[in-house]
Amino acid sequence: MKGRVLVTSACSRVAYCICRNLRRHGLHVVAADPDPLAMSFWSRFVSGRHICASPFRDEGAFIADVLRIIETEKIDVLIPVLEETYFVSRNRSAFSSHVRTLVPDYRGILALHDKRSLLDVAARFGVSTPRTAELAEALDGRLPDGFRYPAVLKPKQGGGGGAIVRISDAGHLRRHVRAARLNAGAYLVQEKIDAEMANVAMLYDGGKLVAGDTYQTLAVHPHPFGQSTLRVSREYPRARDALKTMLDALQWNGPCQADFLYDRSRDETFLIDVNPRFWGSVEQSIARGIEFPYYYYRCAMGLGGFAAPSSPPVVATKWLGGDLMRRIVGLTSRSASGGAAQDGLPHRVEGMDDFYGTDPLPFVGWGVSQIVRRVRRLAGGKVSRESLDGIWE
């Protein structure tokens, strides 16, 4: 009898990649999301589709809905994908007798999700980060020794890349804070380092590393602090070792991904962000045979008999929808091109996050949902940013 898996955040391309990978291994895949237009609902790789409450609006209703789906669909393994992972972790006792899952300890999630806390964890284990100050300190001119502008202003939690602002000097910082009416306690000011984006992805099972991968982000949308639209396999041993050191110490359980800046001229690596859950470019690893979703299922079920390839091929992958948006913006603004010079990529694109040749409807569904969101925004309606706006404590 094939295993049955429930994948949440079905609206995301991350969930769609996970569903594709699991179905490729013959598993029965069920998807859930508050959005009836969720892109994974359009996929032929999904056998069950369920609307559930948003955990950001009603945590109790979300837990009840997921438990109902688990019972109805006879689910073996639950894979929370984005920030709903935090709710599942916080309510671990509600799920433990009903389904298998591989989620980190909630305190561990908070330690890495909050950027102020992340700096403390990194310092504890000797992991380099850019020079950083609390916003209130920066406004008073109390900056770390050697700090130089330009800098980036970033929220301690949430916001996504769109909430990060490049700051040219101290005067610019004060003007922006006044204009945006920012809560100084919720932001950090971090020295901007011009370097390549080095990414590390890992999966842990009960404190033990199961599989890992490294790659370089070549283009993002929106530029310059958005999500990866184009990436390629590349080795970053120092970044890999840094993340492993932290996750080993935290006795990690489940997936985790981190972004580093690698200054090749100085051979220095700086940690800037951690996703204590699945990440946007998971297809990059799947395309080279490092199948994180399937490994997750095997680990949660307590099954062995698998191993990540020892010498995976070098591949490039793309988020097609994001790449199209990047190019459209690039037509109207040279500065917003988001790395168009990288389009002469020396590696063939082996996979796309959101488009699969024999399963085109999810990409159509994503387009429809984007149009709906745009219409709502133009009509003055509120467009959900729940996973970006959530604050955890």
Short mmCIF file of N, CA and C in Angstrom, two decimals, residues 23 55 62 84 124 131 136 159 163 208 214 221 253 259 321 363:
data_model
loop_
_atom_site.label_atom_id
_atom_site.label_comp_id
_atom_site.label_asym_id
_atom_site.label_seq_id
_atom_site.Cartn_x
_atom_site.Cartn_y
_atom_site.Cartn_z
N ARG A 23 4.97 12.37 -5.74
CA ARG A 23 4.17 11.55 -6.66
C ARG A 23 5.06 10.74 -7.58
N PRO A 55 -3.91 29.55 9.37
CA PRO A 55 -3.44 29.54 10.77
C PRO A 55 -3.19 30.94 11.31
N PHE A 62 -7.31 26.09 12.04
CA PHE A 62 -6.32 25.46 11.17
C PHE A 62 -5.94 24.08 11.69
N GLU A 84 3.41 27.88 8.20
CA GLU A 84 2.51 27.01 8.98
C GLU A 84 3.30 25.93 9.70
N ARG A 124 27.64 32.78 18.81
CA ARG A 124 27.96 31.73 19.77
C ARG A 124 28.81 30.63 19.13
N ARG A 131 28.42 43.39 9.94
CA ARG A 131 28.28 44.28 11.09
C ARG A 131 26.84 44.79 11.16
N ALA A 136 17.47 51.61 16.60
CA ALA A 136 17.56 52.71 17.56
C ALA A 136 19.01 53.13 17.79
N GLY A 159 8.24 40.15 6.58
CA GLY A 159 8.44 41.22 5.62
C GLY A 159 8.86 40.78 4.24
N ALA A 163 10.63 44.11 2.10
CA ALA A 163 10.71 44.97 3.29
C ALA A 163 12.13 45.45 3.55
N LYS A 208 20.45 14.51 13.33
CA LYS A 208 21.48 13.98 12.42
C LYS A 208 21.23 14.47 11.00
N THR A 214 24.39 22.81 -1.81
CA THR A 214 24.76 24.21 -1.90
C THR A 214 24.60 24.69 -3.33
N HIS A 221 13.77 38.23 -7.85
CA HIS A 221 12.65 39.14 -8.08
C HIS A 221 11.89 39.29 -6.77
N ASN A 253 15.66 19.10 13.61
CA ASN A 253 14.80 18.05 13.09
C ASN A 253 13.99 18.65 11.95
N ASP A 259 20.94 31.58 3.77
CA ASP A 259 21.55 32.44 2.76
C ASP A 259 22.81 33.07 3.34
N GLY A 321 7.76 31.97 -13.34
CA GLY A 321 6.90 33.13 -13.12
C GLY A 321 7.68 34.32 -12.61
N PHE A 363 0.76 26.14 -13.52
CA PHE A 363 1.31 27.44 -13.91
C PHE A 363 0.19 28.38 -14.35
#
